[in-house]
PDB file of C-alpha atoms in Angstrom:
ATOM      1  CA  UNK A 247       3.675  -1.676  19.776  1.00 79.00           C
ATOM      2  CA  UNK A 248       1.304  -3.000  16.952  1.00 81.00           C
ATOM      3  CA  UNK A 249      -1.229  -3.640  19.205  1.00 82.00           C
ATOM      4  CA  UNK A 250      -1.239  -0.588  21.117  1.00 85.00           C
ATOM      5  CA  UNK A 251      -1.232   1.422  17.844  1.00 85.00           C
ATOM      6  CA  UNK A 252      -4.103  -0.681  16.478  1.00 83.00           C
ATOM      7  CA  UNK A 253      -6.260  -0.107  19.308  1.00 86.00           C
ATOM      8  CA  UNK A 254      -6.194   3.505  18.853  1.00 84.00           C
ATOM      9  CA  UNK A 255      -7.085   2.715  15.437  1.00 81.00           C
ATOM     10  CA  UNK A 256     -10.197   0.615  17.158  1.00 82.00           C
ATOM     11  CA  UNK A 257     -11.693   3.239  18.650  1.00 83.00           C
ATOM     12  CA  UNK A 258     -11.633   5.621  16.246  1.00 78.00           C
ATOM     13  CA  UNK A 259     -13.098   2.973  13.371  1.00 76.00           C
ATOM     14  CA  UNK A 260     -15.609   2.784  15.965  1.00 75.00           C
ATOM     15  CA  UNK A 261     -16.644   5.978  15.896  1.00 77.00           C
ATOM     16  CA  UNK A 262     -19.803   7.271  14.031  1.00 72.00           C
ATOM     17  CA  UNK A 263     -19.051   8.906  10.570  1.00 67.00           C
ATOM     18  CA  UNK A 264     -21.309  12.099  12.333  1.00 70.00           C
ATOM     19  CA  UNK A 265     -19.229  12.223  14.924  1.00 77.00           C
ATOM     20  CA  UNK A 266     -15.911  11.638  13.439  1.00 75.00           C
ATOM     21  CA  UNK A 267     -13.809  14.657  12.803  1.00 81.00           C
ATOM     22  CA  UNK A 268     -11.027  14.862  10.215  1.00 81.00           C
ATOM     23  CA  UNK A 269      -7.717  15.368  12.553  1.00 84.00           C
ATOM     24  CA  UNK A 270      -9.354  11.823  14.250  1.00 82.00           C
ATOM     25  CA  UNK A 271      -9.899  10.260  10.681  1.00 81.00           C
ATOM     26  CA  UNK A 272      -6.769  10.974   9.376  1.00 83.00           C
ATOM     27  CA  UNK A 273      -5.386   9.853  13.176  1.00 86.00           C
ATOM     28  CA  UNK A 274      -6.935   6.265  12.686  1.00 84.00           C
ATOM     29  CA  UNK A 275      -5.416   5.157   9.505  1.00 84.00           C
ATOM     30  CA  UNK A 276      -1.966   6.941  10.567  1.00 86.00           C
ATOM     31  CA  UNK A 277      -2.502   4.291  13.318  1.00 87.00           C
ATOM     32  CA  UNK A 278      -3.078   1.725  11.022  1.00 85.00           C
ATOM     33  CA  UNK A 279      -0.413   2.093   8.773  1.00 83.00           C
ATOM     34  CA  UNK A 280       1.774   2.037  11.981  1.00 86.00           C
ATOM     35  CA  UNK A 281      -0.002  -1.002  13.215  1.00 87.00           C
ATOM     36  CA  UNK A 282       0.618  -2.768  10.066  1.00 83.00           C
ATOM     37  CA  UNK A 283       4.541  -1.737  10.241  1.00 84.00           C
ATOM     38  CA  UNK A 284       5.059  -3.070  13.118  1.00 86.00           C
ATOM     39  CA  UNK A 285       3.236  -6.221  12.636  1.00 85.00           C
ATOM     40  CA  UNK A 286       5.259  -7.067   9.827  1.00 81.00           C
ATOM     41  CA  UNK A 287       8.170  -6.007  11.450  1.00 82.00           C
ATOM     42  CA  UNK A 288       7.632  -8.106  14.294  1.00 83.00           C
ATOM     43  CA  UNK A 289       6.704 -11.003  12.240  1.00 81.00           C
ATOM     44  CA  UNK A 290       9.965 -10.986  10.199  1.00 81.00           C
ATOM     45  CA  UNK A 291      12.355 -10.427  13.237  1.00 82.00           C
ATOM     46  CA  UNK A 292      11.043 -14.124  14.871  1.00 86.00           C
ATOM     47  CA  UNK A 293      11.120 -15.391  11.520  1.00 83.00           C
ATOM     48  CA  UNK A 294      14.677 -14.822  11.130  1.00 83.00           C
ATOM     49  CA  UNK A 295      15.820 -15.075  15.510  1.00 87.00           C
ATOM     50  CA  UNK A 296      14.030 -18.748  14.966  1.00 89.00           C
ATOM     51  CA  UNK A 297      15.651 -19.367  11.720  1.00 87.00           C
ATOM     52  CA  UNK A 298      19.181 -18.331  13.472  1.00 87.00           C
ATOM     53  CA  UNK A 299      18.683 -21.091  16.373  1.00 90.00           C
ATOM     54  CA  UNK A 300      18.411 -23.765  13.900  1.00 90.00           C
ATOM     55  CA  UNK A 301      21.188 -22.503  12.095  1.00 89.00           C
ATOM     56  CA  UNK A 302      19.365 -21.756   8.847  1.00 85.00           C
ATOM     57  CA  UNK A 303      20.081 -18.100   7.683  1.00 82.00           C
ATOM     58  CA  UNK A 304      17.389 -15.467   6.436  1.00 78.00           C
ATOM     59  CA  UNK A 305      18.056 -12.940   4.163  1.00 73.00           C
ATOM     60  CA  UNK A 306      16.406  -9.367   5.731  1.00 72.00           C
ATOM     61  CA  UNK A 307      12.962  -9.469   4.352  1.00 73.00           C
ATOM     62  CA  UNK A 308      11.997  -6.239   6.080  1.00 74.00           C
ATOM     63  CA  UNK A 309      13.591  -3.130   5.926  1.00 70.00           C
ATOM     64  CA  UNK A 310      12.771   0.569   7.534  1.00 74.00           C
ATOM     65  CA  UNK A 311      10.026   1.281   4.874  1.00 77.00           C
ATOM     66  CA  UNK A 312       8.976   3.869   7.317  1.00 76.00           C
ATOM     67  CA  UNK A 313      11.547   6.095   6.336  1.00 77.00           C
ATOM     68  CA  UNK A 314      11.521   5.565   2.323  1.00 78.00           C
ATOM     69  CA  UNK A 315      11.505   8.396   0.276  1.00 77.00           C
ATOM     70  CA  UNK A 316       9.924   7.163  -2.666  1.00 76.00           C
ATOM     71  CA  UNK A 317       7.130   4.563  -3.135  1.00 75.00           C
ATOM     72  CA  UNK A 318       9.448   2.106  -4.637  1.00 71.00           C
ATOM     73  CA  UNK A 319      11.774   2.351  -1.910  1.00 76.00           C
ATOM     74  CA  UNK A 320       9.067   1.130   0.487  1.00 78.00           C
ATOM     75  CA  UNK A 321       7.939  -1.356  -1.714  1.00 73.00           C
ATOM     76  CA  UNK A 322      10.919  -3.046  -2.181  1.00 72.00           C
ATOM     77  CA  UNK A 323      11.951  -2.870   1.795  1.00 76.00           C
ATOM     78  CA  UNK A 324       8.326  -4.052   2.365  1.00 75.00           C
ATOM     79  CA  UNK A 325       8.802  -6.781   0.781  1.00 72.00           C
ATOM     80  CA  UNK A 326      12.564  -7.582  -0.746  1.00 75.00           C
ATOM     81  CA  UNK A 327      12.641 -11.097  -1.004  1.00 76.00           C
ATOM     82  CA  UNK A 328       9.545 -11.051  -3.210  1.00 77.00           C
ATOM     83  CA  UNK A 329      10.563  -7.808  -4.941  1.00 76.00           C
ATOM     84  CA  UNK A 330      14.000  -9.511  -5.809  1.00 79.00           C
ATOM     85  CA  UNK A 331      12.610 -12.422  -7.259  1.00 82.00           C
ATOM     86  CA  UNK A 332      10.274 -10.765  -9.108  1.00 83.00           C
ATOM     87  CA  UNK A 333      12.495  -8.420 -10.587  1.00 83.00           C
ATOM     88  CA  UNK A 334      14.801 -11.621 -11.590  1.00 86.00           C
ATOM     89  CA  UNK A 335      12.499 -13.665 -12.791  1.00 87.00           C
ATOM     90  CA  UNK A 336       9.839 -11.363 -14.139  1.00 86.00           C
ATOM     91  CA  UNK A 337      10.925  -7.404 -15.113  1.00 83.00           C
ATOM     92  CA  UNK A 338      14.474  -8.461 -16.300  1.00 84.00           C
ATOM     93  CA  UNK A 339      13.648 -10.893 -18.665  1.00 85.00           C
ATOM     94  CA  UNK A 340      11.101  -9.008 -19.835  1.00 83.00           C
ATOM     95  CA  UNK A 341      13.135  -5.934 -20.172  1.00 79.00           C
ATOM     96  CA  UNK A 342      16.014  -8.611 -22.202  1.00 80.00           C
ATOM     97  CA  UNK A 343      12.660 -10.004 -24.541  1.00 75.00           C
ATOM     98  CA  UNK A 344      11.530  -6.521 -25.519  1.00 72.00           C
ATOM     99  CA  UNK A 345      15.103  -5.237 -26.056  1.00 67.00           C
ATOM    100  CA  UNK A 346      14.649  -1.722 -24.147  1.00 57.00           C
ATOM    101  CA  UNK A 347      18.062  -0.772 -25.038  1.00 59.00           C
ATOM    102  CA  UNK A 348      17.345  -0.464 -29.200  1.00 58.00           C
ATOM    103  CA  UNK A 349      14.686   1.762 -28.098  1.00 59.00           C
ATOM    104  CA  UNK A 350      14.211   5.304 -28.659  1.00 64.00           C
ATOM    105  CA  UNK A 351      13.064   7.315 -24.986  1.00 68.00           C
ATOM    106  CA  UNK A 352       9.221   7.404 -25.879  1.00 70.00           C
ATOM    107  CA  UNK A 353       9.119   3.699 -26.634  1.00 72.00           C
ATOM    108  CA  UNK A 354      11.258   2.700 -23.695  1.00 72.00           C
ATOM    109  CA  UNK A 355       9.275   4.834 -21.395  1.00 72.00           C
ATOM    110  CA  UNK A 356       5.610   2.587 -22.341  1.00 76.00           C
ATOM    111  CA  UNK A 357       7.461  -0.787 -22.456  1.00 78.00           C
ATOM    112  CA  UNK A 358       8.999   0.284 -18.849  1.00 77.00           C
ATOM    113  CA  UNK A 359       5.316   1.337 -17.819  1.00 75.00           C
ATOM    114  CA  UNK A 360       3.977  -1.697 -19.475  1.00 80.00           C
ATOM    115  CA  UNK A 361       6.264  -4.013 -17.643  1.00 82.00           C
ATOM    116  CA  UNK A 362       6.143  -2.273 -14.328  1.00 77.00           C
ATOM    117  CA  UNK A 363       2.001  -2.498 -14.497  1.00 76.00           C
ATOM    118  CA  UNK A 364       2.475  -6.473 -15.479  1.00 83.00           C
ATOM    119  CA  UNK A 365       4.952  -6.744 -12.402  1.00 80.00           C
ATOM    120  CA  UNK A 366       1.956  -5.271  -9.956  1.00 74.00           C
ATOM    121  CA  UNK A 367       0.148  -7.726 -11.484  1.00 75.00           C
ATOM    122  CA  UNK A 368       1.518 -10.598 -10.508  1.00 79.00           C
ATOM    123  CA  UNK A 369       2.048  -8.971  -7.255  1.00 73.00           C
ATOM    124  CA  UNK A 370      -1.506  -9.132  -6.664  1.00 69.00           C
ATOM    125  CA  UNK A 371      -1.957 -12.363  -7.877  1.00 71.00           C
ATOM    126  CA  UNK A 372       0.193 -13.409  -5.705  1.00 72.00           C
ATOM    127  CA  UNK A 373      -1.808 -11.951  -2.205  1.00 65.00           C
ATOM    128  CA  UNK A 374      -5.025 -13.418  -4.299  1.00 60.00           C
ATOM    129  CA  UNK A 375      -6.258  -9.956  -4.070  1.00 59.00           C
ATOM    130  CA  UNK A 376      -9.938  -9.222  -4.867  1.00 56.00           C
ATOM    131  CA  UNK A 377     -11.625  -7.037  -6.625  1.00 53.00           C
ATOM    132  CA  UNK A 378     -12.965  -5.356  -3.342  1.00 54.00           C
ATOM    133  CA  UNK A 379      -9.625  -3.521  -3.302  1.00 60.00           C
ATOM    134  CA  UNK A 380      -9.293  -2.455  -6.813  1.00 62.00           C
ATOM    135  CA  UNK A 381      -9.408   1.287  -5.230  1.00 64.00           C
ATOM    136  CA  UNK A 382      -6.688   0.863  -3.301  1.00 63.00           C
ATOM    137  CA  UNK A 383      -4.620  -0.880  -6.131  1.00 64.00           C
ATOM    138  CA  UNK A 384      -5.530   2.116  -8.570  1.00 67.00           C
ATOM    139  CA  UNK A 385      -4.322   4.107  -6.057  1.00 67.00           C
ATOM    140  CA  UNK A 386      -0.627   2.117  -5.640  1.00 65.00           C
ATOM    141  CA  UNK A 387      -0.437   2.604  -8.729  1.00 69.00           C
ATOM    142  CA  UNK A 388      -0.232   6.275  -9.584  1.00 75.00           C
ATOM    143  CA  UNK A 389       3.525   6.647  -8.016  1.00 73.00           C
ATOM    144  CA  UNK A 390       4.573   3.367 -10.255  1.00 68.00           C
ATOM    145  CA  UNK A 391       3.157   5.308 -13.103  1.00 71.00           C
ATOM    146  CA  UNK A 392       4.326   8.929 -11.988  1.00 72.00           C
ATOM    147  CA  UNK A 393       8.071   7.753 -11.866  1.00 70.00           C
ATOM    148  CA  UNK A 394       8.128   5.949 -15.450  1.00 66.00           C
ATOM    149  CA  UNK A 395       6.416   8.833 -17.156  1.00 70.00           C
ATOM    150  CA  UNK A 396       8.421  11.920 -15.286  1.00 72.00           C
ATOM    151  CA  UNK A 397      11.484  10.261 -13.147  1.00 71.00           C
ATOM    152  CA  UNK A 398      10.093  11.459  -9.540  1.00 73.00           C
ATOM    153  CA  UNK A 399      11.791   8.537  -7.750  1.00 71.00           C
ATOM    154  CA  UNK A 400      15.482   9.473 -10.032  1.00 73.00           C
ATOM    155  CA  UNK A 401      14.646  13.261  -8.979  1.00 75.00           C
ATOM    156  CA  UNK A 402      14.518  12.551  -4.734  1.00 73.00           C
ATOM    157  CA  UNK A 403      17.246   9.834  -4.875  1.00 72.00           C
ATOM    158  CA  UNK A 404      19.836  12.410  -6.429  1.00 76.00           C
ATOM    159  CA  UNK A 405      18.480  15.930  -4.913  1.00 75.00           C
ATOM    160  CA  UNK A 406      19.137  15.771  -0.934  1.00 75.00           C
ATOM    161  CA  UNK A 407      16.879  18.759  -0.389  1.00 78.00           C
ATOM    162  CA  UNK A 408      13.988  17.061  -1.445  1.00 76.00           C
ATOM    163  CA  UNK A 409      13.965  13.843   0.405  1.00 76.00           C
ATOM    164  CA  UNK A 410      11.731  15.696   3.296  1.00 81.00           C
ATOM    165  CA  UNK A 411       9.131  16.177   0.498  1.00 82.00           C
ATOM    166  CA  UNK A 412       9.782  12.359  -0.814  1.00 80.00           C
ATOM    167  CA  UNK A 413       9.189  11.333   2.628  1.00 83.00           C
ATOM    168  CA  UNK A 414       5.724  13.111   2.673  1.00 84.00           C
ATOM    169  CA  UNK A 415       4.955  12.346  -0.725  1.00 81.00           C
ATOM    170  CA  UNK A 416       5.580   8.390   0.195  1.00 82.00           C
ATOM    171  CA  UNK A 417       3.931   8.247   3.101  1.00 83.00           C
ATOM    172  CA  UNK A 418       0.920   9.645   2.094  1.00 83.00           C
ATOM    173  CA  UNK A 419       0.242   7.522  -0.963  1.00 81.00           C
ATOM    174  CA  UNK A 420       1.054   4.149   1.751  1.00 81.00           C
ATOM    175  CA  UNK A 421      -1.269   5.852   4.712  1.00 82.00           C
ATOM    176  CA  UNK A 422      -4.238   5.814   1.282  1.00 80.00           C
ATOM    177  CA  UNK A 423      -3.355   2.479   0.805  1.00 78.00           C
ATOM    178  CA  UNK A 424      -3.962   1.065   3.461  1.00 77.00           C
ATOM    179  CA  UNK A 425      -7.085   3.524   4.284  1.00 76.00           C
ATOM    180  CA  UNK A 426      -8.363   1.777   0.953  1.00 73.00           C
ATOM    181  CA  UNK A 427      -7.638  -1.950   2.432  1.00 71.00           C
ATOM    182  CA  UNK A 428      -8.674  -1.526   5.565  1.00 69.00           C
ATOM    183  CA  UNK A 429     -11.876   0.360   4.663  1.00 65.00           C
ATOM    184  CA  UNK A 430     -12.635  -2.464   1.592  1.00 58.00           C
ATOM    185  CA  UNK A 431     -16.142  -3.810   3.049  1.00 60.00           C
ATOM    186  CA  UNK A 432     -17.423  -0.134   2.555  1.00 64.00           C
ATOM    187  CA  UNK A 433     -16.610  -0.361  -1.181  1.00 61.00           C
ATOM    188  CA  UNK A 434     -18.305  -3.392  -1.749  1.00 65.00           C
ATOM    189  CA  UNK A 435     -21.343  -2.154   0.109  1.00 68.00           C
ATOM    190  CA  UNK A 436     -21.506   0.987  -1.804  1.00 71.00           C
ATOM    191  CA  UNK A 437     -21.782  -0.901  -4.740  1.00 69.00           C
ATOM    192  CA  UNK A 438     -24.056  -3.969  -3.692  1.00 69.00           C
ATOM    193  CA  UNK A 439     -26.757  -1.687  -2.203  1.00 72.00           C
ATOM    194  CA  UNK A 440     -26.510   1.163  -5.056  1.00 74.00           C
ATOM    195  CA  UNK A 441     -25.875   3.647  -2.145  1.00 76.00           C
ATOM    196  CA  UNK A 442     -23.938   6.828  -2.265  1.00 75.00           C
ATOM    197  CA  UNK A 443     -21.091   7.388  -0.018  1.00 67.00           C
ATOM    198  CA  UNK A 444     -22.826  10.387   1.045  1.00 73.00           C
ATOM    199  CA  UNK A 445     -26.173   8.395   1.868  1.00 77.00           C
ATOM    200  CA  UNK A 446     -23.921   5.566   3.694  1.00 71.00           C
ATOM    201  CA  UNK A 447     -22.557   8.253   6.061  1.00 69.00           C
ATOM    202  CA  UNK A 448     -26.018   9.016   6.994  1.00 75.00           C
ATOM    203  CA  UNK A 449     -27.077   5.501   8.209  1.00 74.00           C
ATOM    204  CA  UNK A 450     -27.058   4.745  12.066  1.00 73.00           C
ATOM    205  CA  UNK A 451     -26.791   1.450  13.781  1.00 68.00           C
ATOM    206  CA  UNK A 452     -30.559   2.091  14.820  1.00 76.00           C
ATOM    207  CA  UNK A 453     -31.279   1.765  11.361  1.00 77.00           C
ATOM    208  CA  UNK A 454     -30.820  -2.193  10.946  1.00 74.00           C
ATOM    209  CA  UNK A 455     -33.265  -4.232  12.047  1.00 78.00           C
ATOM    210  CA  UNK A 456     -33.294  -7.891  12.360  1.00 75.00           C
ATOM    211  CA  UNK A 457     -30.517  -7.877   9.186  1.00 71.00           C
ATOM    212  CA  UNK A 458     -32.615  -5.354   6.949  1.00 75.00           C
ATOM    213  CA  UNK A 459     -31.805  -1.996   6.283  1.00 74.00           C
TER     214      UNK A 459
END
């Protein structure tokens, strides 16, 4: 499955920015965010068949993210193990050191945000993540902030009727994401030649010669 969505996702990276309309744009990184599902998906149901032949059990690392309703829900299906220990080790003793309880709501609500923001951060230390994808992390980031400041993940856990929004509102802020990964190298060379994105959308293949622009 990953591999037949990803090479849908092929052909339209390979298409030229000119020729490249926005129901196909939109259709590549939907395929990529599939891709990467079911890549990690895959990976995590061998992990845990080969750990059941030699008799060493796995806790499920990988849940259906697919269907989360709020970005935290996919997060922490995405990856549990690592959300789990980080919340242990990291956001709960944290949460204990700064004594959120004493605290009046306003307080509570930038020491949450605070902590939540450090969490991330050792998240992407973690992955060694670069500062090529600083866009994308920005962008993870919002919902994380969103739901400390106003609730939103509280609000679509308790109110059925709007999980179908949740679900919308989720995936869209993952598909980014990974738009944001995936698309990295045109970041960086955005900002090593001083080009606009507009100009960059402009330049051909026919334009590089012998490694110059």
């Amino acid at each position: 499955l990953a591999n037949n969505v990803g090479q849908l996702w092929e052909v339209y990276k390979a298409t030229e920015l000119s020729e490249l309309s926005i129901f196909g744009a939109w259709l590549g990184v939907i395929a990529f965010s599939f891709q990467i599902y079911f890549d990690f998906s895959g990976y995590s149901d061998m992990g845990r068949g080969i750990s059941a032949m030699l008799g060493i059990p796995l806790a499920p690392d990988f849940g259906s993210c697919i269907i989360s309703f709020t970005p935290a829900d996919y997060a922490h299906n995405f990856l549990s193990s690592l959300g789990l220990w980080i919340d242990d080790y990291i956001r709960k003793p944290l949460s204990s050191l700064c004594a959120l309880e004493g605290k009046n709501n306003k307080a509570k609500k930038i020491l949450t945000t605070a902590i939540s923001l450090f969490c991330a951060l050792v998240l992407l230390l973690w992955f060694k993540i670069g500062i090529s994808v600083l866009p994308a992390i920005a962008l993870l980031l919002v919902p994380t902030l969103l739901d400390c400041l106003f609730g939103i993940d509280k609000a679509l856990r308790k109110n059925k009727i709007l999980r179908p929004l949740g679900w919308i509102y989720t995936f869209s802020f993952v598909t980014l994401f990974w738009m944001l990964i995936k698309t990295r190298d045109l970041f960086c060379f955005c900002a090593f030649t001083s080009l606009r994105y507009s100009d960059m959308a402009k330049i051909r293949r026919t334009d590089i010669n012998d490694n110059y622009l």
